[in-house]
XYZ file of C-alpha atoms in Angstrom:
258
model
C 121.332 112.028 -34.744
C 118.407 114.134 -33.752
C 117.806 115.525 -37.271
C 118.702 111.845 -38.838
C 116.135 109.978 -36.519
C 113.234 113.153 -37.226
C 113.917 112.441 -41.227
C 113.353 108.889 -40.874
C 110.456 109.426 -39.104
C 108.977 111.375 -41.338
C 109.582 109.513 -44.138
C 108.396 106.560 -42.741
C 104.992 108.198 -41.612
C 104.703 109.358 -45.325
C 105.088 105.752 -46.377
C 102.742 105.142 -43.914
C 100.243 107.583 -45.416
C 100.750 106.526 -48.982
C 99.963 102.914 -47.616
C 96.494 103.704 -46.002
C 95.270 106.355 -49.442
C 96.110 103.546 -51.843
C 94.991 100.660 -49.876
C 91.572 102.807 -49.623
C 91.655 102.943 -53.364
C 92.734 98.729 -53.606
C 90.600 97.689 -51.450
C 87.284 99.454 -52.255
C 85.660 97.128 -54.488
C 86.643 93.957 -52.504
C 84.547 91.627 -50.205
C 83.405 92.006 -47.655
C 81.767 95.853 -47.975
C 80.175 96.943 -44.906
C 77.431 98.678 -45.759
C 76.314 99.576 -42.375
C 79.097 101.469 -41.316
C 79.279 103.419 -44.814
C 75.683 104.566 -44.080
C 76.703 105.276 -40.804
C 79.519 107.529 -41.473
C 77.205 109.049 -44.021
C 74.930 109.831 -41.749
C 77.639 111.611 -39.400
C 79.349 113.167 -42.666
C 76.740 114.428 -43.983
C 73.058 115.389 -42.250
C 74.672 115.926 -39.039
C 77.030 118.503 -40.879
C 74.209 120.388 -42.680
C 73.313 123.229 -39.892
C 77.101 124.460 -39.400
C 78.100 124.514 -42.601
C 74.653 126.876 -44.180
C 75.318 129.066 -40.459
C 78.855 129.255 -42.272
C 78.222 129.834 -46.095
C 75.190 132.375 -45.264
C 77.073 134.888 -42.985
C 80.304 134.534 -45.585
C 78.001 135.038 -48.118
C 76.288 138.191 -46.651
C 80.053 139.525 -45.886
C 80.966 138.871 -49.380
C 78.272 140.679 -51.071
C 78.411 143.220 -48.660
C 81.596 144.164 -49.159
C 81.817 143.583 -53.150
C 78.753 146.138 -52.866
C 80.366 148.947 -50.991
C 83.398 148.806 -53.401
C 81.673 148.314 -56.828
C 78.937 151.456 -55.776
C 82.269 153.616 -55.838
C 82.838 152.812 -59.398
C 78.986 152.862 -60.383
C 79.024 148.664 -61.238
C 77.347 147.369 -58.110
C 75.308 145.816 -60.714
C 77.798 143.616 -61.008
C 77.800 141.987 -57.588
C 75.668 139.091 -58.345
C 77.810 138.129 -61.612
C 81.140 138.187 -58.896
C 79.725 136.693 -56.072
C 78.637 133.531 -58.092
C 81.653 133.289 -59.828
C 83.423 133.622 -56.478
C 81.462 131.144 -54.788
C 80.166 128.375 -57.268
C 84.457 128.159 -58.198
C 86.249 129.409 -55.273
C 84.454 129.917 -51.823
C 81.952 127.386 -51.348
C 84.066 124.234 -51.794
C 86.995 126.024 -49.890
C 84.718 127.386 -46.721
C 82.840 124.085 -46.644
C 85.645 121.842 -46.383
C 87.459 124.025 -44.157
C 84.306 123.303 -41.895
C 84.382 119.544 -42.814
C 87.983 119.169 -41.450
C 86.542 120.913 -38.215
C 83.577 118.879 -37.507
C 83.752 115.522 -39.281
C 87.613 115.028 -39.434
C 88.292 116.134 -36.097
C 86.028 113.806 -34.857
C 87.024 110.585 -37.271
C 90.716 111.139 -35.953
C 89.248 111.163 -32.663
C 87.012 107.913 -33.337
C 89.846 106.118 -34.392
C 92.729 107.195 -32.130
C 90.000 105.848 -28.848
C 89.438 102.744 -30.925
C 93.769 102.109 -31.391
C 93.907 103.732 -27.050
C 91.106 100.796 -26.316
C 92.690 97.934 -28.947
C 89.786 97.313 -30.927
C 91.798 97.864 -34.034
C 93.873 95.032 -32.493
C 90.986 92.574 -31.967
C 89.396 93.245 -35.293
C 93.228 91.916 -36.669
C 92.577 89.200 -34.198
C 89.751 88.040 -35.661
C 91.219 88.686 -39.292
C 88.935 91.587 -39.917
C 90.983 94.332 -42.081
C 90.969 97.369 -40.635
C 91.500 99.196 -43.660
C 87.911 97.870 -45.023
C 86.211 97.781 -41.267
C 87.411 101.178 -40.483
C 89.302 103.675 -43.438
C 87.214 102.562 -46.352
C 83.447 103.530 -45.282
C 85.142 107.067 -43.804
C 86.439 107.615 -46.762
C 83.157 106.610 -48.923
C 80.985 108.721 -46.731
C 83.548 112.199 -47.223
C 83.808 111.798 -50.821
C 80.027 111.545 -51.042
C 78.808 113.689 -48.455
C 81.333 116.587 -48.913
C 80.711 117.331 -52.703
C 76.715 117.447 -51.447
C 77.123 119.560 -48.544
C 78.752 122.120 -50.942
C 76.141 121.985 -53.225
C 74.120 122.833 -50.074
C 76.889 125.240 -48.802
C 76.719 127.077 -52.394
C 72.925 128.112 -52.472
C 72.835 129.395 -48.880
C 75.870 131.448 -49.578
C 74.012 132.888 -52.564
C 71.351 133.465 -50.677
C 73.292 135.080 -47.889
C 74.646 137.580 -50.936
C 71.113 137.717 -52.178
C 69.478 139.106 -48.733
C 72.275 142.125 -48.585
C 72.457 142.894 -52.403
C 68.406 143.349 -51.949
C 67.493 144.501 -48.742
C 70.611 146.467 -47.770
C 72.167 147.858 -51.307
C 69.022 148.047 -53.035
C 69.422 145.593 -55.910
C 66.771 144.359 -57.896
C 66.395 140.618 -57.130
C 65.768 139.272 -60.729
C 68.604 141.055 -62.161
C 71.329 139.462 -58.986
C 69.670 135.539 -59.595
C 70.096 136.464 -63.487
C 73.348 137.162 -63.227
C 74.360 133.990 -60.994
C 72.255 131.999 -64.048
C 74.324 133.248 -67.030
C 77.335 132.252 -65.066
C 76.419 128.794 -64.626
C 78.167 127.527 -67.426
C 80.498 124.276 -68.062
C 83.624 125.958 -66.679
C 82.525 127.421 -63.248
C 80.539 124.364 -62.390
C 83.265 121.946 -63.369
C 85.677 123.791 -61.202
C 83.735 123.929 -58.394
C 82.135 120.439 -58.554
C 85.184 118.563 -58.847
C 87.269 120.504 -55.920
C 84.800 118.757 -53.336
C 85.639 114.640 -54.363
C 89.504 115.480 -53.838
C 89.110 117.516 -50.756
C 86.749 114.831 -49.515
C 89.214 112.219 -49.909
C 92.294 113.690 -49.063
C 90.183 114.961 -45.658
C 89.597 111.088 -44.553
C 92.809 109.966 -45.500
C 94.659 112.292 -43.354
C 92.078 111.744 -40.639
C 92.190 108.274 -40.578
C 95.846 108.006 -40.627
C 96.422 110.665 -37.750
C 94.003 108.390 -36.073
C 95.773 104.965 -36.735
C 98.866 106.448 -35.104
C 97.801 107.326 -32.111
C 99.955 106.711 -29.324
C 100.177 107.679 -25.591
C 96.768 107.806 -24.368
C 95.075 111.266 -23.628
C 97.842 113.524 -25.102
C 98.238 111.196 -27.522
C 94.629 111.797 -28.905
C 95.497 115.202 -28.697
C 98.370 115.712 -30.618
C 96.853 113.493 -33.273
C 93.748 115.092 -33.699
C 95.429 118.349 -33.785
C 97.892 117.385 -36.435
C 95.062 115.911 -38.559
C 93.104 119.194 -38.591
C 96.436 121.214 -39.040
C 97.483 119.052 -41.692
C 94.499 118.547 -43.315
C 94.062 122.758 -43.478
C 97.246 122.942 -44.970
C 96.728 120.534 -47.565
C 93.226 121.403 -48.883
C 94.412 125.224 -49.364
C 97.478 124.010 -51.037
C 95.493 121.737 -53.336
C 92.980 124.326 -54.048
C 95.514 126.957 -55.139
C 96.794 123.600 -57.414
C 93.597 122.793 -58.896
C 92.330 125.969 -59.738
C 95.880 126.731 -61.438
C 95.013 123.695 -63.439
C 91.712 124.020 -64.141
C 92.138 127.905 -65.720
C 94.897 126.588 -67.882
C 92.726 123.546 -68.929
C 89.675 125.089 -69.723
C 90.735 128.096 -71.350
C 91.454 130.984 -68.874
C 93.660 133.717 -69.409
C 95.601 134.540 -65.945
Protein backbone atom coordinates (compact mmCIF):
# COMPACT_ATOMS: atom_id res chain seq x y z
CA UNK A 1 0.00 0.00 0.00
CA UNK A 2 3.05 2.04 0.70
CA UNK A 3 4.39 1.86 -2.89
CA UNK A 4 0.55 2.23 -4.30
CA UNK A 5 -0.17 5.45 -2.16
CA UNK A 6 3.79 6.97 -3.18
CA UNK A 7 2.68 6.30 -7.09
CA UNK A 8 -0.42 8.12 -6.71
CA UNK A 9 1.20 10.75 -5.20
CA UNK A 10 3.43 11.28 -7.59
CA UNK A 11 1.34 11.18 -10.29
CA UNK A 12 -0.93 13.44 -8.93
CA UNK A 13 1.86 16.10 -8.13
CA UNK A 14 2.86 15.70 -11.88
CA UNK A 15 -0.70 16.55 -12.81
CA UNK A 16 -0.32 19.13 -10.54
CA UNK A 17 2.77 20.48 -12.30
CA UNK A 18 1.43 20.13 -15.79
CA UNK A 19 -1.60 22.25 -14.42
CA UNK A 20 0.44 25.31 -13.12
CA UNK A 21 3.18 25.26 -16.70
CA UNK A 22 0.14 25.31 -18.96
CA UNK A 23 -2.06 27.52 -17.04
CA UNK A 24 1.16 29.96 -17.12
CA UNK A 25 1.07 29.57 -20.84
CA UNK A 26 -3.25 30.05 -20.90
CA UNK A 27 -3.36 32.56 -18.91
CA UNK A 28 -0.58 34.97 -20.03
CA UNK A 29 -2.29 37.15 -22.34
CA UNK A 30 -5.50 37.51 -20.21
CA UNK A 31 -6.82 40.45 -18.04
CA UNK A 32 -5.94 41.56 -15.61
CA UNK A 33 -1.78 41.69 -16.15
CA UNK A 34 -0.05 43.00 -13.25
CA UNK A 35 2.50 44.88 -14.36
CA UNK A 36 3.90 45.84 -11.10
CA UNK A 37 4.74 42.65 -9.86
CA UNK A 38 6.32 41.54 -13.37
CA UNK A 39 8.70 44.53 -12.96
CA UNK A 40 9.17 43.56 -9.63
CA UNK A 41 10.24 40.08 -10.11
CA UNK A 42 12.36 41.52 -12.88
CA UNK A 43 14.00 43.52 -10.82
CA UNK A 44 14.83 40.53 -8.29
CA UNK A 45 15.51 38.15 -11.43
CA UNK A 46 17.55 40.04 -12.99
CA UNK A 47 19.83 43.25 -11.60
CA UNK A 48 19.92 41.78 -8.27
CA UNK A 49 21.40 38.53 -9.96
CA UNK A 50 24.07 40.36 -12.04
CA UNK A 51 27.18 40.38 -9.40
CA UNK A 52 27.02 36.45 -8.61
CA UNK A 53 26.56 35.27 -11.72
CA UNK A 54 29.90 37.53 -13.63
CA UNK A 55 31.90 36.39 -9.92
CA UNK A 56 30.73 32.90 -11.43
CA UNK A 57 31.31 33.01 -15.31
CA UNK A 58 34.79 34.99 -14.79
CA UNK A 59 36.59 32.50 -12.41
CA UNK A 60 34.99 29.44 -14.73
CA UNK A 61 36.14 31.22 -17.45
CA UNK A 62 39.77 31.80 -16.20
CA UNK A 63 39.72 27.87 -15.16
CA UNK A 64 38.61 27.01 -18.54
CA UNK A 65 41.17 28.75 -20.49
CA UNK A 66 43.61 27.89 -18.14
CA UNK A 67 43.34 24.55 -18.39
CA UNK A 68 42.52 24.27 -22.33
CA UNK A 69 46.01 26.23 -22.36
CA UNK A 70 48.16 23.86 -20.42
CA UNK A 71 46.83 20.91 -22.56
CA UNK A 72 46.81 22.45 -26.11
CA UNK A 73 50.77 23.96 -25.36
CA UNK A 74 51.60 20.08 -25.19
CA UNK A 75 50.47 19.58 -28.67
CA UNK A 76 51.83 23.09 -29.98
CA UNK A 77 47.85 24.49 -30.73
CA UNK A 78 47.39 26.73 -27.73
CA UNK A 79 46.53 29.00 -30.46
CA UNK A 80 43.58 27.44 -30.50
CA UNK A 81 42.23 28.26 -27.05
CA UNK A 82 40.24 31.23 -27.93
CA UNK A 83 38.42 29.35 -30.98
CA UNK A 84 37.44 26.41 -28.00
CA UNK A 85 36.68 28.47 -25.27
CA UNK A 86 34.01 30.46 -27.30
CA UNK A 87 32.63 27.62 -28.78
CA UNK A 88 32.49 26.09 -25.30
CA UNK A 89 30.95 28.92 -23.72
CA UNK A 90 28.70 30.94 -26.24
CA UNK A 91 26.93 26.95 -26.81
CA UNK A 92 27.61 25.04 -23.77
CA UNK A 93 28.89 26.78 -20.49
CA UNK A 94 27.44 30.04 -20.17
CA UNK A 95 23.72 29.16 -20.37
CA UNK A 96 24.46 25.93 -18.27
CA UNK A 97 26.69 27.79 -15.33
CA UNK A 98 24.28 30.72 -15.34
CA UNK A 99 21.20 28.93 -14.80
CA UNK A 100 22.71 26.62 -12.48
CA UNK A 101 23.27 29.97 -10.47
CA UNK A 102 19.68 31.18 -11.30
CA UNK A 103 18.13 28.05 -9.63
CA UNK A 104 20.43 29.00 -6.57
CA UNK A 105 19.61 32.54 -6.07
CA UNK A 106 16.32 33.45 -7.74
CA UNK A 107 14.49 30.01 -7.56
CA UNK A 108 15.45 29.22 -4.21
CA UNK A 109 14.14 32.25 -3.11
CA UNK A 110 10.66 32.30 -5.36
CA UNK A 111 9.93 28.75 -3.75
CA UNK A 112 10.64 30.35 -0.60
CA UNK A 113 8.36 33.54 -1.39
CA UNK A 114 5.63 31.47 -2.16
CA UNK A 115 5.73 28.55 0.31
CA UNK A 116 5.60 31.81 3.38
CA UNK A 117 2.80 33.29 1.33
CA UNK A 118 0.65 29.45 1.25
CA UNK A 119 2.33 29.05 5.55
CA UNK A 120 0.62 32.76 6.11
CA UNK A 121 -2.75 32.12 3.68
CA UNK A 122 -2.40 34.90 1.48
CA UNK A 123 -2.75 32.61 -1.46
CA UNK A 124 -6.05 31.80 0.31
CA UNK A 125 -7.30 35.40 0.65
CA UNK A 126 -6.28 36.41 -2.82
CA UNK A 127 -8.95 33.22 -3.84
CA UNK A 128 -11.13 34.97 -1.37
CA UNK A 129 -11.29 37.91 -3.04
CA UNK A 130 -11.38 36.05 -6.55
CA UNK A 131 -7.90 37.10 -7.43
CA UNK A 132 -6.17 34.06 -9.47
CA UNK A 133 -3.25 33.10 -8.10
CA UNK A 134 -1.88 31.74 -11.10
CA UNK A 135 -1.92 35.46 -12.73
CA UNK A 136 -1.22 37.34 -9.13
CA UNK A 137 1.57 35.06 -8.32
CA UNK A 138 3.09 32.20 -11.16
CA UNK A 139 2.64 34.34 -14.22
CA UNK A 140 4.93 37.58 -13.49
CA UNK A 141 7.71 34.85 -11.95
CA UNK A 142 7.61 33.23 -14.80
CA UNK A 143 7.73 36.50 -17.21
CA UNK A 144 10.58 37.92 -15.25
CA UNK A 145 12.89 34.26 -15.60
CA UNK A 146 12.25 33.91 -19.16
CA UNK A 147 13.34 37.50 -19.69
CA UNK A 148 15.90 38.06 -17.26
CA UNK A 149 17.69 34.64 -17.57
CA UNK A 150 18.42 34.69 -21.41
CA UNK A 151 20.00 38.46 -20.50
CA UNK A 152 21.98 37.53 -17.62
CA UNK A 153 23.67 34.93 -19.92
CA UNK A 154 24.35 37.25 -22.41
CA UNK A 155 26.02 39.05 -19.46
CA UNK A 156 27.35 35.70 -18.02
CA UNK A 157 28.95 34.95 -21.65
CA UNK A 158 31.25 38.11 -22.07
CA UNK A 159 32.66 37.99 -18.52
CA UNK A 160 33.47 34.39 -19.01
CA UNK A 161 35.32 35.39 -22.17
CA UNK A 162 36.90 37.80 -20.53
CA UNK A 163 37.86 35.61 -17.62
CA UNK A 164 39.56 33.24 -20.60
CA UNK A 165 40.88 36.40 -22.13
CA UNK A 166 42.93 37.67 -18.87
CA UNK A 167 44.76 34.00 -18.55
CA UNK A 168 45.23 33.28 -22.36
CA UNK A 169 47.11 36.93 -22.25
CA UNK A 170 48.67 37.60 -19.16
CA UNK A 171 49.45 34.06 -17.97
CA UNK A 172 50.02 31.86 -21.40
CA UNK A 173 51.22 34.60 -23.39
CA UNK A 174 48.65 34.90 -26.16
CA UNK A 175 48.33 37.67 -28.34
CA UNK A 176 45.01 39.41 -27.53
CA UNK A 177 43.79 40.22 -31.13
CA UNK A 178 44.38 36.84 -32.36
CA UNK A 179 42.09 35.09 -28.94
CA UNK A 180 38.98 38.00 -29.60
CA UNK A 181 39.50 36.99 -33.46
CA UNK A 182 39.02 33.73 -32.94
CA UNK A 183 35.81 34.08 -30.56
CA UNK A 184 34.54 36.53 -33.74
CA UNK A 185 34.83 33.95 -36.56
CA UNK A 186 32.93 31.64 -34.33
CA UNK A 187 30.04 33.76 -33.90
CA UNK A 188 28.10 32.38 -36.51
CA UNK A 189 24.21 31.32 -36.88
CA UNK A 190 24.75 27.91 -35.28
CA UNK A 191 26.67 28.65 -31.98
CA UNK A 192 24.56 31.66 -31.23
CA UNK A 193 21.29 29.91 -31.92
CA UNK A 194 22.27 27.16 -29.60
CA UNK A 195 23.23 29.12 -26.97
CA UNK A 196 20.52 31.84 -27.19
CA UNK A 197 17.68 29.65 -27.18
CA UNK A 198 18.90 27.22 -24.13
CA UNK A 199 18.27 30.32 -21.73
CA UNK A 200 14.08 30.94 -22.59
CA UNK A 201 13.52 27.07 -21.76
CA UNK A 202 15.72 26.93 -18.77
CA UNK A 203 14.11 30.18 -17.67
CA UNK A 204 10.78 28.78 -17.80
CA UNK A 205 11.10 25.45 -16.73
CA UNK A 206 13.21 27.20 -13.55
CA UNK A 207 9.85 29.21 -12.41
CA UNK A 208 7.62 26.55 -13.06
CA UNK A 209 9.25 24.15 -10.82
CA UNK A 210 9.78 26.94 -8.32
CA UNK A 211 6.51 28.08 -8.17
CA UNK A 212 4.96 24.76 -7.91
CA UNK A 213 7.38 23.48 -5.05
CA UNK A 214 6.20 26.66 -3.53
CA UNK A 215 2.34 26.19 -3.97
CA UNK A 216 2.71 22.89 -2.12
CA UNK A 217 4.06 23.78 0.75
CA UNK A 218 2.86 22.19 3.72
CA UNK A 219 3.88 21.90 7.44
CA UNK A 220 5.26 25.12 8.37
CA UNK A 221 9.13 25.52 8.89
CA UNK A 222 10.19 22.03 7.61
CA UNK A 223 7.75 22.32 5.28
CA UNK A 224 9.52 25.37 3.58
CA UNK A 225 12.40 23.36 3.79
CA UNK A 226 11.77 20.37 2.11
CA UNK A 227 10.10 22.39 -0.62
CA UNK A 228 12.67 24.68 -1.34
CA UNK A 229 15.11 21.95 -1.35
CA UNK A 230 13.21 19.81 -3.77
CA UNK A 231 12.72 22.82 -6.09
CA UNK A 232 16.48 23.47 -6.35
CA UNK A 233 17.17 19.62 -6.56
CA UNK A 234 14.65 19.22 -9.07
CA UNK A 235 15.15 22.07 -10.93
CA UNK A 236 19.23 20.96 -11.22
CA UNK A 237 18.20 17.83 -12.44
CA UNK A 238 16.00 18.98 -15.02
CA UNK A 239 17.99 21.85 -16.64
CA UNK A 240 21.11 19.34 -17.11
CA UNK A 241 18.81 16.80 -18.49
CA UNK A 242 17.27 19.30 -20.90
CA UNK A 243 20.54 20.67 -21.87
CA UNK A 244 22.05 17.29 -22.81
CA UNK A 245 18.35 17.14 -24.89
CA UNK A 246 18.65 20.30 -26.62
CA UNK A 247 22.03 20.29 -27.63
CA UNK A 248 21.40 16.59 -29.05
CA UNK A 249 18.77 18.34 -31.05
CA UNK A 250 20.20 21.25 -32.03
CA UNK A 251 23.60 19.35 -33.65
CA UNK A 252 21.29 17.10 -35.54
CA UNK A 253 19.16 20.13 -36.70
CA UNK A 254 21.64 22.37 -37.78
CA UNK A 255 23.99 20.19 -39.38
CA UNK A 256 26.56 18.67 -36.92
CA UNK A 257 28.31 15.60 -37.32
CA UNK A 258 28.56 13.74 -33.73
Amino acid sequence: MRKDSKVKKTLADLQDFYFVCINSILKLFKKPIYFDEIIEQMEYAGSASVFIISLVCLFVGMALSLQLSAELSRLGLKMYTGKIVGIAVIREIGPLVTALVFIGRVGAGQTAEIGSMILGHQIDTLRVYGIDPVRKVVIPRVIASVIMLPCLTIIGDLVCLFGGYYIAVFVSNQSGSFYWSSIIRELNFQNVFSGSIKPFIFGYLISCISCFYGLTTRGGAKGLRRSTTKAVVTSIVVVIATDFILTRILLYALGFTV
